[in-house]
mmCIF file of C-alpha atoms and ligand atoms in Angstrom:
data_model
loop_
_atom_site.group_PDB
_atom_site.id
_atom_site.type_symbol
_atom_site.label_atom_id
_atom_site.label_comp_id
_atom_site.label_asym_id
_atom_site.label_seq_id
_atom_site.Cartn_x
_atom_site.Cartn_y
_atom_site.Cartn_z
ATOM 1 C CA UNK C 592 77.973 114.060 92.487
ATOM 2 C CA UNK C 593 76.355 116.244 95.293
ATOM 3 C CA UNK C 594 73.822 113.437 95.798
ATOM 4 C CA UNK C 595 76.152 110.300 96.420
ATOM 5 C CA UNK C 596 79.649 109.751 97.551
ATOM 6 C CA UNK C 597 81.455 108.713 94.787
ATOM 7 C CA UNK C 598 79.050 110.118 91.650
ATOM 8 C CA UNK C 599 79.092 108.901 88.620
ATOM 9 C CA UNK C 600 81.893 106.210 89.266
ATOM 10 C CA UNK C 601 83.887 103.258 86.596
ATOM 11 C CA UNK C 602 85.303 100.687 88.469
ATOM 12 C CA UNK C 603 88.581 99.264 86.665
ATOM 13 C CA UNK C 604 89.620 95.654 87.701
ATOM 14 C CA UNK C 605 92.463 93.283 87.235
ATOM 15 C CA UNK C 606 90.920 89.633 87.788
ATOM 16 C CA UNK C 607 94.249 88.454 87.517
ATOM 17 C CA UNK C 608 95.760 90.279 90.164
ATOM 18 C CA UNK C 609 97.143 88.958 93.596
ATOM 19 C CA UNK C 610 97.474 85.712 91.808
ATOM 20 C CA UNK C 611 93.563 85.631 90.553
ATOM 21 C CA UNK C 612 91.822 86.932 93.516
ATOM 22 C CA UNK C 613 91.430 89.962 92.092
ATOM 23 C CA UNK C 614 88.189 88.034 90.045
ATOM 24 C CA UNK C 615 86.445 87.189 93.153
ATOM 25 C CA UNK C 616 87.203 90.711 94.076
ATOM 26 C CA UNK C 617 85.709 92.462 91.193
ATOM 27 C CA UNK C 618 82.689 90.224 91.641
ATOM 28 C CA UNK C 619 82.222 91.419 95.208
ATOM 29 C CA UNK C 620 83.265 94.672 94.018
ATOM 30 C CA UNK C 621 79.829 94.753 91.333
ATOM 31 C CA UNK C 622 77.458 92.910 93.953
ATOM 32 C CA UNK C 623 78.484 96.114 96.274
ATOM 33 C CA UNK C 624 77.932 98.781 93.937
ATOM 34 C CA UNK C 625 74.603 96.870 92.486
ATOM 35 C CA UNK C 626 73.558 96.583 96.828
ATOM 36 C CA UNK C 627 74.457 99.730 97.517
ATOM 37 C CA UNK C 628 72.947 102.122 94.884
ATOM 38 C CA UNK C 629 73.382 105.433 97.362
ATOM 39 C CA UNK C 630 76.812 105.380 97.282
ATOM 40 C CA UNK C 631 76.723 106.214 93.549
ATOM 41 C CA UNK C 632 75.005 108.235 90.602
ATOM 42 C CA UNK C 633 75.033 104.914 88.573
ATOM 43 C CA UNK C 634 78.365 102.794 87.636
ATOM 44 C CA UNK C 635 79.560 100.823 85.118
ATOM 45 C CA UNK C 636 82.538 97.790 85.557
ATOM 46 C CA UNK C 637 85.190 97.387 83.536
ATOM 47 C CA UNK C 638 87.771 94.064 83.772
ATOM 48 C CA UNK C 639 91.152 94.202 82.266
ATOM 49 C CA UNK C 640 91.883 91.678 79.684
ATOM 50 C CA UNK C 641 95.645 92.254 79.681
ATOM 51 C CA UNK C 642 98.637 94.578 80.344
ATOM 52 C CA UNK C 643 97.939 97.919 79.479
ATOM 53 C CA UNK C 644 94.463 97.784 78.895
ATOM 54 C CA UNK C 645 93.394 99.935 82.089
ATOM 55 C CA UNK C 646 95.375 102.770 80.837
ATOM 56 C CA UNK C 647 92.933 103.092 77.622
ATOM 57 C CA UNK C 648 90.040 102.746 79.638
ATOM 58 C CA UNK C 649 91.200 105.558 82.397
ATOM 59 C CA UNK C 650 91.890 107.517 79.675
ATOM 60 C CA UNK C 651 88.332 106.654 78.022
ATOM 61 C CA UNK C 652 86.404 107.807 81.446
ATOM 62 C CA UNK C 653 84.228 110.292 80.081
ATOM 63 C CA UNK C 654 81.533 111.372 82.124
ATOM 64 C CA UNK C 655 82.706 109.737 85.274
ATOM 65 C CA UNK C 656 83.391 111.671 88.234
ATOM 66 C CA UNK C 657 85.478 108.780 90.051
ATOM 67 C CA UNK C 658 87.816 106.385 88.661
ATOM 68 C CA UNK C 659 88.159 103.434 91.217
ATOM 69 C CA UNK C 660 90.868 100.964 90.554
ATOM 70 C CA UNK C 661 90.883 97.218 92.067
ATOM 71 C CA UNK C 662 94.211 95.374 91.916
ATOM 72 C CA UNK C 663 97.657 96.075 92.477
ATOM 73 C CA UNK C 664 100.569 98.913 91.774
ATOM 74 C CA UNK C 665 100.635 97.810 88.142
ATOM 75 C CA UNK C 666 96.878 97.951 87.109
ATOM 76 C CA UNK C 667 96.993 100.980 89.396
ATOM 77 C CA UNK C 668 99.693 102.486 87.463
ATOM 78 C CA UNK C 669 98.600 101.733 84.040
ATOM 79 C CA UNK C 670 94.838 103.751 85.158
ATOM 80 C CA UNK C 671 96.779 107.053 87.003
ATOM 81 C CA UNK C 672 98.678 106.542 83.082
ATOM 82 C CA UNK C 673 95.244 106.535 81.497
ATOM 83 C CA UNK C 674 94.106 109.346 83.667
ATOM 84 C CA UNK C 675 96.923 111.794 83.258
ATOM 85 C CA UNK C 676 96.382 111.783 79.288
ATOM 86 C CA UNK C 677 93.388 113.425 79.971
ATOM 87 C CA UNK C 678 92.744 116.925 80.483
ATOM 88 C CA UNK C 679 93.007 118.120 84.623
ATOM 89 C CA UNK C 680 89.662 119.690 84.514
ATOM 90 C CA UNK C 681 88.371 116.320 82.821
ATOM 91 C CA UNK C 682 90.093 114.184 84.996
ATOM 92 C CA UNK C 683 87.839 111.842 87.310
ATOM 93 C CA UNK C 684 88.978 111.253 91.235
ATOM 94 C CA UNK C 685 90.796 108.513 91.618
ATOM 95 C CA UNK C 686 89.868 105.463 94.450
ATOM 96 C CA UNK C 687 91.680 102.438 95.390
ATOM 97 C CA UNK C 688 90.662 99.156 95.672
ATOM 98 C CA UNK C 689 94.004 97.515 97.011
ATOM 99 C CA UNK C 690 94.116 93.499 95.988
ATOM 100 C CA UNK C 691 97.954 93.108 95.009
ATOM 101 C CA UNK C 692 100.927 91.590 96.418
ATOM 102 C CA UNK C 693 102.762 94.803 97.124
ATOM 103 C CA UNK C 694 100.583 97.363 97.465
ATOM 104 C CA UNK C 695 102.756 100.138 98.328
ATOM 105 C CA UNK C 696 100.329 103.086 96.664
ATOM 106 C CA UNK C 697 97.405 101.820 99.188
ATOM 107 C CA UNK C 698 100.116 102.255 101.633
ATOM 108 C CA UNK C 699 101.154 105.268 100.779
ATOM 109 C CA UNK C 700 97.242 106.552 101.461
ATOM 110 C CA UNK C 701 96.360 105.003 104.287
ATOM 111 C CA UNK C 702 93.861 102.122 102.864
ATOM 112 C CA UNK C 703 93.447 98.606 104.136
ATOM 113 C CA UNK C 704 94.871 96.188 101.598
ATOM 114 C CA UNK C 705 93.182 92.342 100.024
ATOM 115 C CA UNK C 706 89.773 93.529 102.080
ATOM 116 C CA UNK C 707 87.763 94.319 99.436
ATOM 117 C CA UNK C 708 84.528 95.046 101.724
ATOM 118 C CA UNK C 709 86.671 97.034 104.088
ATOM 119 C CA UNK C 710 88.066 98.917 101.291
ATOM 120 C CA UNK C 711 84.574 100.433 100.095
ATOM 121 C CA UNK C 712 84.069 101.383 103.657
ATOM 122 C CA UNK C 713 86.976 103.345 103.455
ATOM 123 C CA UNK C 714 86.813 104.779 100.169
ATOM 124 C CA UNK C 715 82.754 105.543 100.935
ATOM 125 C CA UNK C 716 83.745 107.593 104.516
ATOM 126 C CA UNK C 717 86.976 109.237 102.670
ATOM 127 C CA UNK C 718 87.941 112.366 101.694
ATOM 128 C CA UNK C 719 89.515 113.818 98.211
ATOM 129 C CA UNK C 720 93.101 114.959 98.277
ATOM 130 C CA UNK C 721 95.096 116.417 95.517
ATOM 131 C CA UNK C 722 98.339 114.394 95.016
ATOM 132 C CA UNK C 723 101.156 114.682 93.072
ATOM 133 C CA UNK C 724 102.319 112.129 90.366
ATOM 134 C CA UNK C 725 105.973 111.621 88.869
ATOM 135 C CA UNK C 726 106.535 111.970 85.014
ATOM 136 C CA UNK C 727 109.782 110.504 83.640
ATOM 137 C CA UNK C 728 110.480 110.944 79.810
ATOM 138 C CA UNK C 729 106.660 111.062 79.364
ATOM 139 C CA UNK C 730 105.631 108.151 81.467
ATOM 140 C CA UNK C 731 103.984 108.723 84.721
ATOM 141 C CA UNK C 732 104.146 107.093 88.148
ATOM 142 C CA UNK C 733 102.074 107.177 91.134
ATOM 143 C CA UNK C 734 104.910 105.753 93.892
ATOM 144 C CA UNK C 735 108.179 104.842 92.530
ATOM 145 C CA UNK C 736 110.510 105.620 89.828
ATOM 146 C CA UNK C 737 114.256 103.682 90.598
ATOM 147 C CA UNK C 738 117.343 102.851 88.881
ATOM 148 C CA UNK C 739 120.079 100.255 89.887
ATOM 149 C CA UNK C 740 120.173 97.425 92.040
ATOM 150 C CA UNK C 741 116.686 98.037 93.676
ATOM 151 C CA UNK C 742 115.470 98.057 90.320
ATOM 152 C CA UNK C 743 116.865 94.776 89.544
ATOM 153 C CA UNK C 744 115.451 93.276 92.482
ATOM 154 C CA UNK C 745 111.767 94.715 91.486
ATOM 155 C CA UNK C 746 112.376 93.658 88.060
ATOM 156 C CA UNK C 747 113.549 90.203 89.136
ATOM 157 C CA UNK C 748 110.867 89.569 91.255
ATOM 158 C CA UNK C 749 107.930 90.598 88.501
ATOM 159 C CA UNK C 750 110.032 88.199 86.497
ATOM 160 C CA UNK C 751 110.060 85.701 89.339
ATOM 161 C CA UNK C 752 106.104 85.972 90.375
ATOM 162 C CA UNK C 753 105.518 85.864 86.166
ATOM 163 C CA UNK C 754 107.069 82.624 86.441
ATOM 164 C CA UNK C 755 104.964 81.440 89.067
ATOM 165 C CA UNK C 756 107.529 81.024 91.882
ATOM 166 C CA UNK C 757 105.557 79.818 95.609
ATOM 167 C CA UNK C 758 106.701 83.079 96.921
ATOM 168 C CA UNK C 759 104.805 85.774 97.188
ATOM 169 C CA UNK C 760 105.635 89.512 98.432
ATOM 170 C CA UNK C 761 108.174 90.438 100.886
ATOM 171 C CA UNK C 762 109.535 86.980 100.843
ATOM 172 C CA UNK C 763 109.801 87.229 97.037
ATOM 173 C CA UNK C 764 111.761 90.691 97.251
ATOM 174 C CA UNK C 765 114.349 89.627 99.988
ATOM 175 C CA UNK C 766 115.303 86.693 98.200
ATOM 176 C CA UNK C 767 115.904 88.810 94.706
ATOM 177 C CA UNK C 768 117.441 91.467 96.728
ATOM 178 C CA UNK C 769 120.208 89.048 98.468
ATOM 179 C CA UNK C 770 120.589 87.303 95.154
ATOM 180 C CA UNK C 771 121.062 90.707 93.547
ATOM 181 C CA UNK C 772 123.029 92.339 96.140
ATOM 182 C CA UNK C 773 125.456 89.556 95.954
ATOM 183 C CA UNK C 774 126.297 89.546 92.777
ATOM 184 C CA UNK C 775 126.404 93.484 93.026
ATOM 185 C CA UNK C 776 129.971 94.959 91.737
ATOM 186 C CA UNK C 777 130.551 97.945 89.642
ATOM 187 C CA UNK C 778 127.583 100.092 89.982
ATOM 188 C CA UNK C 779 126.223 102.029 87.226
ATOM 189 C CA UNK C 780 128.404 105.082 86.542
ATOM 190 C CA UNK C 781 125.981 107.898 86.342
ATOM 191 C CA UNK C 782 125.725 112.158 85.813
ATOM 192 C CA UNK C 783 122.904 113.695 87.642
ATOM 193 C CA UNK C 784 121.571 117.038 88.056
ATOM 194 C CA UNK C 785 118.911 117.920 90.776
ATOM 195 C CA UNK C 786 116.672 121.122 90.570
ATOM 196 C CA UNK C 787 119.037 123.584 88.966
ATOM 197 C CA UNK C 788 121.870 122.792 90.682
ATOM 198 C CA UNK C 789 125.492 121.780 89.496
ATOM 199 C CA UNK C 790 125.738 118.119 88.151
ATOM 200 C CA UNK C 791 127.708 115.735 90.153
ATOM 201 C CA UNK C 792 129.038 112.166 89.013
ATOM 202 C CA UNK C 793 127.663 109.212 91.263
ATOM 203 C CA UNK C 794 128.821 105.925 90.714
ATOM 204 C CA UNK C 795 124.923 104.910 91.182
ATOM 205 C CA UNK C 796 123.858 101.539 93.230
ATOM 206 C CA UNK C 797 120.747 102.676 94.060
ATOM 207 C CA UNK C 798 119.039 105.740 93.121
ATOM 208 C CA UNK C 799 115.435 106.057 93.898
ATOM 209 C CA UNK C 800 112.569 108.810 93.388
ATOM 210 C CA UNK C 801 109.497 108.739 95.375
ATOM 211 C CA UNK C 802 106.061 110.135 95.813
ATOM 212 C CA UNK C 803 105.239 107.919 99.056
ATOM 213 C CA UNK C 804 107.543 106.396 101.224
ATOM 214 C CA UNK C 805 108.028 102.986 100.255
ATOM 215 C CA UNK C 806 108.649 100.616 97.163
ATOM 216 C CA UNK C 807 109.336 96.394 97.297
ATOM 217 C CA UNK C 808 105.695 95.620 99.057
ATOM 218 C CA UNK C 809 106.990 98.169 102.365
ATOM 219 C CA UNK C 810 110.768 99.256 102.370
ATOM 220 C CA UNK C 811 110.863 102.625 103.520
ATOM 221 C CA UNK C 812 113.162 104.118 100.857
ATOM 222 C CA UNK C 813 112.001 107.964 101.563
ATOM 223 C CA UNK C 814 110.766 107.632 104.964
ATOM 224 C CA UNK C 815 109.787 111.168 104.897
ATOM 225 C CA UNK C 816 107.902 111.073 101.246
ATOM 226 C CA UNK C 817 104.505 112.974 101.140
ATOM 227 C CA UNK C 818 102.188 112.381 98.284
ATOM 228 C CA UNK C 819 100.872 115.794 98.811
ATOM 229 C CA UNK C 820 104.014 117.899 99.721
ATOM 230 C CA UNK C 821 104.155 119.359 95.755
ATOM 231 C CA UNK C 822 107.739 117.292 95.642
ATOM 232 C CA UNK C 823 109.606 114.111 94.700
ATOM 233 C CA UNK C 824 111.911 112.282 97.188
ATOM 234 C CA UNK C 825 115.285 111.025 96.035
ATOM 235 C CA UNK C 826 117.353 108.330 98.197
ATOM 236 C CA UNK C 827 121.086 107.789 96.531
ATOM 237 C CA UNK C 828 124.127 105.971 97.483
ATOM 238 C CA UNK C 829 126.997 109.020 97.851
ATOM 239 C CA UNK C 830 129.706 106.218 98.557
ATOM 240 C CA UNK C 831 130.191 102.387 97.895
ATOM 241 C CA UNK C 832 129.661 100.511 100.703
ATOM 242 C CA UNK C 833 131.543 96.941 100.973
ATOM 243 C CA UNK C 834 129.106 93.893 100.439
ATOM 244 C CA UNK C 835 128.502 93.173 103.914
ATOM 245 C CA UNK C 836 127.207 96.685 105.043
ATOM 246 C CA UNK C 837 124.778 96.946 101.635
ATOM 247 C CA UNK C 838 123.363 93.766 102.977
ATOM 248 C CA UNK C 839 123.046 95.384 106.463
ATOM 249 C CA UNK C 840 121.607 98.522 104.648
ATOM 250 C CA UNK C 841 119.075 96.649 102.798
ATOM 251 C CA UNK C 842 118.007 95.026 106.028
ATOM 252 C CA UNK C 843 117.458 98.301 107.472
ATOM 253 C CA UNK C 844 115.821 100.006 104.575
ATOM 254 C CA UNK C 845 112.690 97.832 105.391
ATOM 255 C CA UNK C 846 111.931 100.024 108.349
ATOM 256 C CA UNK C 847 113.529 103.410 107.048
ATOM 257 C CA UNK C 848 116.417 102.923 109.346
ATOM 258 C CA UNK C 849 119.033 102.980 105.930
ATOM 259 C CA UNK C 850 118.791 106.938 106.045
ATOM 260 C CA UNK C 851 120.911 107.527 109.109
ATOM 261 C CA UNK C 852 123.534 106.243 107.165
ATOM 262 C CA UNK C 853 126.386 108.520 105.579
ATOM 263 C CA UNK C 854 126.594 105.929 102.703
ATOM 264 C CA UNK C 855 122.830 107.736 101.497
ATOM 265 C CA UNK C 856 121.458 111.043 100.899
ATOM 266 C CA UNK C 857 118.049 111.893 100.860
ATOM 267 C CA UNK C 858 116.741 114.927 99.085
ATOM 268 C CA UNK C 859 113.181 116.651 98.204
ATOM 269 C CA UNK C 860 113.441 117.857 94.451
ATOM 270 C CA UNK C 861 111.485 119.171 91.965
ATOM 271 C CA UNK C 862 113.637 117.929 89.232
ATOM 272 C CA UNK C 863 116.238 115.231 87.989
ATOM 273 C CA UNK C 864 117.917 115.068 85.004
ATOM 274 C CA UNK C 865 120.381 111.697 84.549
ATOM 275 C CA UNK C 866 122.694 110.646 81.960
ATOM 276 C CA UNK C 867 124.250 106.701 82.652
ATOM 277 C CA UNK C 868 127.070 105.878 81.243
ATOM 278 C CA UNK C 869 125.173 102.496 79.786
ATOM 279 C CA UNK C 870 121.919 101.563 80.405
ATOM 280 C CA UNK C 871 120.909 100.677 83.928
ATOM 281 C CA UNK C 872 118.044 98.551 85.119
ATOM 282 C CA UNK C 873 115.142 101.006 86.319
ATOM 283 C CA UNK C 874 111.448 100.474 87.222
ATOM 284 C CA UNK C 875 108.914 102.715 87.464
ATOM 285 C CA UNK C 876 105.914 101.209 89.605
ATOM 286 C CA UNK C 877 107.694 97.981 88.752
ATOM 287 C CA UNK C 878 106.938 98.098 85.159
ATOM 288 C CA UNK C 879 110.757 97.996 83.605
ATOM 289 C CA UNK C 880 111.580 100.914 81.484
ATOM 290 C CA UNK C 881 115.033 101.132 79.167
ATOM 291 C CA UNK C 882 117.043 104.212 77.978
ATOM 292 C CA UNK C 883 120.486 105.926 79.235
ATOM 293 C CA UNK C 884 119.054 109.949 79.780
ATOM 294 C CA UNK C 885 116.268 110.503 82.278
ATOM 295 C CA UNK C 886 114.438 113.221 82.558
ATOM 296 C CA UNK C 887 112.305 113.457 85.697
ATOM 297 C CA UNK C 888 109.822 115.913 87.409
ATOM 298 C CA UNK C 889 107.183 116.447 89.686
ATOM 299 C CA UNK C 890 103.274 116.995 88.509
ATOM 300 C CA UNK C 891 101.864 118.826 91.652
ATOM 301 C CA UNK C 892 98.290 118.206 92.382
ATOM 302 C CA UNK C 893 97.703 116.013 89.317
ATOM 303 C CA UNK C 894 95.500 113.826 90.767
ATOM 304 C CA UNK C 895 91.905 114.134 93.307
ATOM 305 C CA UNK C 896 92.658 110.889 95.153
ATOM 306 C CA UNK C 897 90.035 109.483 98.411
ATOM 307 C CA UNK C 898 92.215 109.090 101.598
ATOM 308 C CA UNK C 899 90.584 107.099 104.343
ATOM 309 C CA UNK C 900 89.903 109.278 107.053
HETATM 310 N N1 LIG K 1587 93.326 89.992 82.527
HETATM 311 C C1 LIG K 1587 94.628 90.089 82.787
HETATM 312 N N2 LIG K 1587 95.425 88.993 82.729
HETATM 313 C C2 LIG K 1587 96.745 89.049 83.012
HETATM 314 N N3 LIG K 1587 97.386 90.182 83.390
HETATM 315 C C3 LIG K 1587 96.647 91.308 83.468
HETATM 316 C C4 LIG K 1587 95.241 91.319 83.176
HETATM 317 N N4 LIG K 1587 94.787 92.580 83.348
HETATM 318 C C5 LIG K 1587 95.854 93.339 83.718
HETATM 319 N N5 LIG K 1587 96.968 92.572 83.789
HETATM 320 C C6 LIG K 1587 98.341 92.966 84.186
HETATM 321 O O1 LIG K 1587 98.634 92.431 85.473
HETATM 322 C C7 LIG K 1587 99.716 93.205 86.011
HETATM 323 C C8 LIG K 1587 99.828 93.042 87.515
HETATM 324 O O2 LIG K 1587 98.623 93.362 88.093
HETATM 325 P P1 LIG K 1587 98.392 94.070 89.493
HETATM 326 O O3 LIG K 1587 99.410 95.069 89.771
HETATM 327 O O4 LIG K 1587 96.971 94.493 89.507
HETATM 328 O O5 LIG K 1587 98.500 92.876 90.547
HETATM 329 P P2 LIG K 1587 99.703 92.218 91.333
HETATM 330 O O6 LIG K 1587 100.856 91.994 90.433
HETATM 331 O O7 LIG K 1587 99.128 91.036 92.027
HETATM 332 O O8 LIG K 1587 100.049 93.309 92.415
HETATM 333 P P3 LIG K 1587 101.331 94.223 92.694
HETATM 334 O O9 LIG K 1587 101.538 95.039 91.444
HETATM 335 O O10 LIG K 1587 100.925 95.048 93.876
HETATM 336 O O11 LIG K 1587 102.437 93.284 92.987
HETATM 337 C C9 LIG K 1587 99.404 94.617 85.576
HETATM 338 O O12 LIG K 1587 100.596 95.304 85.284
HETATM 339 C C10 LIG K 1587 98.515 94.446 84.330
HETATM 340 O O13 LIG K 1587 99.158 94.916 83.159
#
C-alpha cells in the first residue's frame, strides 16, 4: 500500500445505477485505473448483476486494501453490508465513487457527485477517516435508518423511480412527500428507549437516526450529524403538528431549518430500542425493512473511509 494511493484496490459497480449511467461510469472507471497504474498496487473490477450482489463481493474482498464503490446509496449500502461481515482488522478502506440520484453518503463526506473523473481526483488526493456505521437488528447502514412518514416517502419514491416515473431526485421526493404528508393521519403509536434512559410513548410521524446529516437526495434531518463523532443522531416529532405546519416543516427540513421547531427533538445517542404498536414503514438507506421491535446502535470507527481533502 506504501507504494500507491489506494493499494491493492476492487472497484464494485452498479451499471444500472443513476438510471444506467452508472455503465459508462464503470467503463471510465476501468480505462482510469488501466491509465493510471501509480495510483494502485494492481485492481480488479467487479459489476453488479443485481440487488444484493455487492454485499457478497465486499464481503469476498480478500487481499484488497481498498474497497471503492461506484453508484448510489443502495449499491453503497449493500458493499459497507458486505464489508462489515468481515473481520475489522480484515476490513479494506472504503472509497466512493458517487453516480446515484440521491447521493446523500457522498454528501455526507464531502465528494463531488455523477463526475466520475473528478471523483478519482478526489478519492486519489484524500485522506482515510474512521467512521461510524449504524446496525439495526443485524443490518447495517452507512447514512440513514427512519421510520414513519419519511420512510414512506423514501419507500414510495424507490417504488416510483422502479417504475420508471420522468422524475428523478429531489423532484421525485417532494412529490411522494406531499402525497404522503397529505394523506398523513394517525401516526404510528410507538415505545422508545434512548441510551439507558426511561422509555417514553411517542405517537411517532417521523422518527429518524442518522450518521450524516441528510436523507431524501439533501434534507437536512440531523443538521448537526457527524460521521465521525462515535454517535447516532435521532430527529423525532414530540407533538402532532396540524397538516398545514408538517407541510411547512417538511419544506424547511430541506435546509435543516425544521429543528428550531418545538414540534422536534434532536438527540445524539448511542442506543435505541423501539417497540410499535403495528408495523410502521421504515427504510434503512432506502432499502425497506419490516418488523415491530427495533433494536438500534452505533458501531464506532467501523469503517477507514477516503474524505476529499
Ligand atoms: N445490474 C443491476 N441491475 C439492476 N439493479 C442493480 C444491479 N446491480 C445492483 N442493482 C441494484 O440497484 C439498486 C440501486 O442502485 P444505486 O443505489 O447504485 O443507484 P441509484 O438508485 O441510481 O442511486 P440512489 O440510491 O442514490 O438513489 C441497488 O440497491 C442495487 O441492489
Amino acid at each position: 500500500m506504501a507504494d500507491s494511493p489506494l493499494g491493492r484496490t476492487l472497484l464494485i459497480a452498479n451499471p444500472a445505477a443513476h438510471s444506467g449511467k452508472g455503465a459508462q461510469g464503470a467503463e471510465f472507471a476501468r480505462r482510469f485505473l488501466g491509465s493510471y497504474s501509480s495510483v494502485t498496487s494492481g485492481y480488479e473490477v467487479r459489476l453488479t448483476s443485481g440487488p444484493g450482489e455487492a454485499t457478497t463481493i465486499a464481503e469476498g474482498a480478500e487481499g484488497f486494501d481498498t474497497v471503492l464503490v461506484l453508484g448510489g446509496d443502495g449499491v453503497t449500502h449493500e458493499t459497507v453490508c458486505g464489508l462489515m461481515r468481515r473481520d475489522a482488522e480484515d476490513r479494506p478502506q472504503l472509497g466512493i465513487i458517487p453516480l446515484g440520484s440521491g447521493n446523500d453518503y457522498a454528501r455526507t463526506l464531502g465528494m463531488v457527485t455523477n463526475d466520475v473523473e473528478a471523483a478519482f481526483a478526489q478519492l486519489v488526493r484524500g485522506s482515510v477517516r474512521p467512521v461510524e456505521v449504524g446496525r439495526v437488528n443485524g443490518t447495517h447502514f452507512m447514512e440513514t435508518l427512519s421510520f414513519g412518514l419519511d420512510a414512506a416517502i423514501a419507500i414510495d419514491t424507490t417504488e416510483r423511480r422502479a417504475a420508471d416515473t420522468s422524475q428523478k431526485g429531489e423532484a421525485l421526493y417532494v412529490t411522494s412527500g406531499l402525497k404522503i404528508l397529505s394523506r398523513a393521519r394517525g401516526g404510528f403509536p410507538c415505545t422508545v428507549r434512548l441510551d439507558d434512559e426511561d422509555p417514553v410513548d411517542l405517537s411517532t410521524l417521523i422518527f429518524a437516526v442518522q450518521v450524516g446529516p441528510t436523507y431524501g437526495g439533501g434534507f437536512r434531518i440531523c443538521p448537526d450529524a457527524d460521521p465521525a463523532d462515535g454517535l447516532l443522531d435521532v430527529c423525532y416529532n414530540v407533538r402532532k403538528p396540524v397538516l398545514p405546519h408538517l407541510l411547512a416543516l417538511f419544506g424547511l427540513a430541506r435546509s435543516g431549518r425544521h429543528a428550531r421547531s418545538r414540534v422536534v427533538r434532536l438527540r445524539k445517542i448511542r442506543r435505541a430500542v423501539l417497540d410499535f404498536a403495528a408495523e410502521p414503514p421504515c427504510q434503512v438507506d432506502g432499502e425497506a425493512l419490516s418488523g415491530t421491535h427495533f433494536e438500534v446502535e452505533v458501531v464506532p470507527a467501523a469503517l477507514r473511509v477516503i474524505f476529499p481533502v
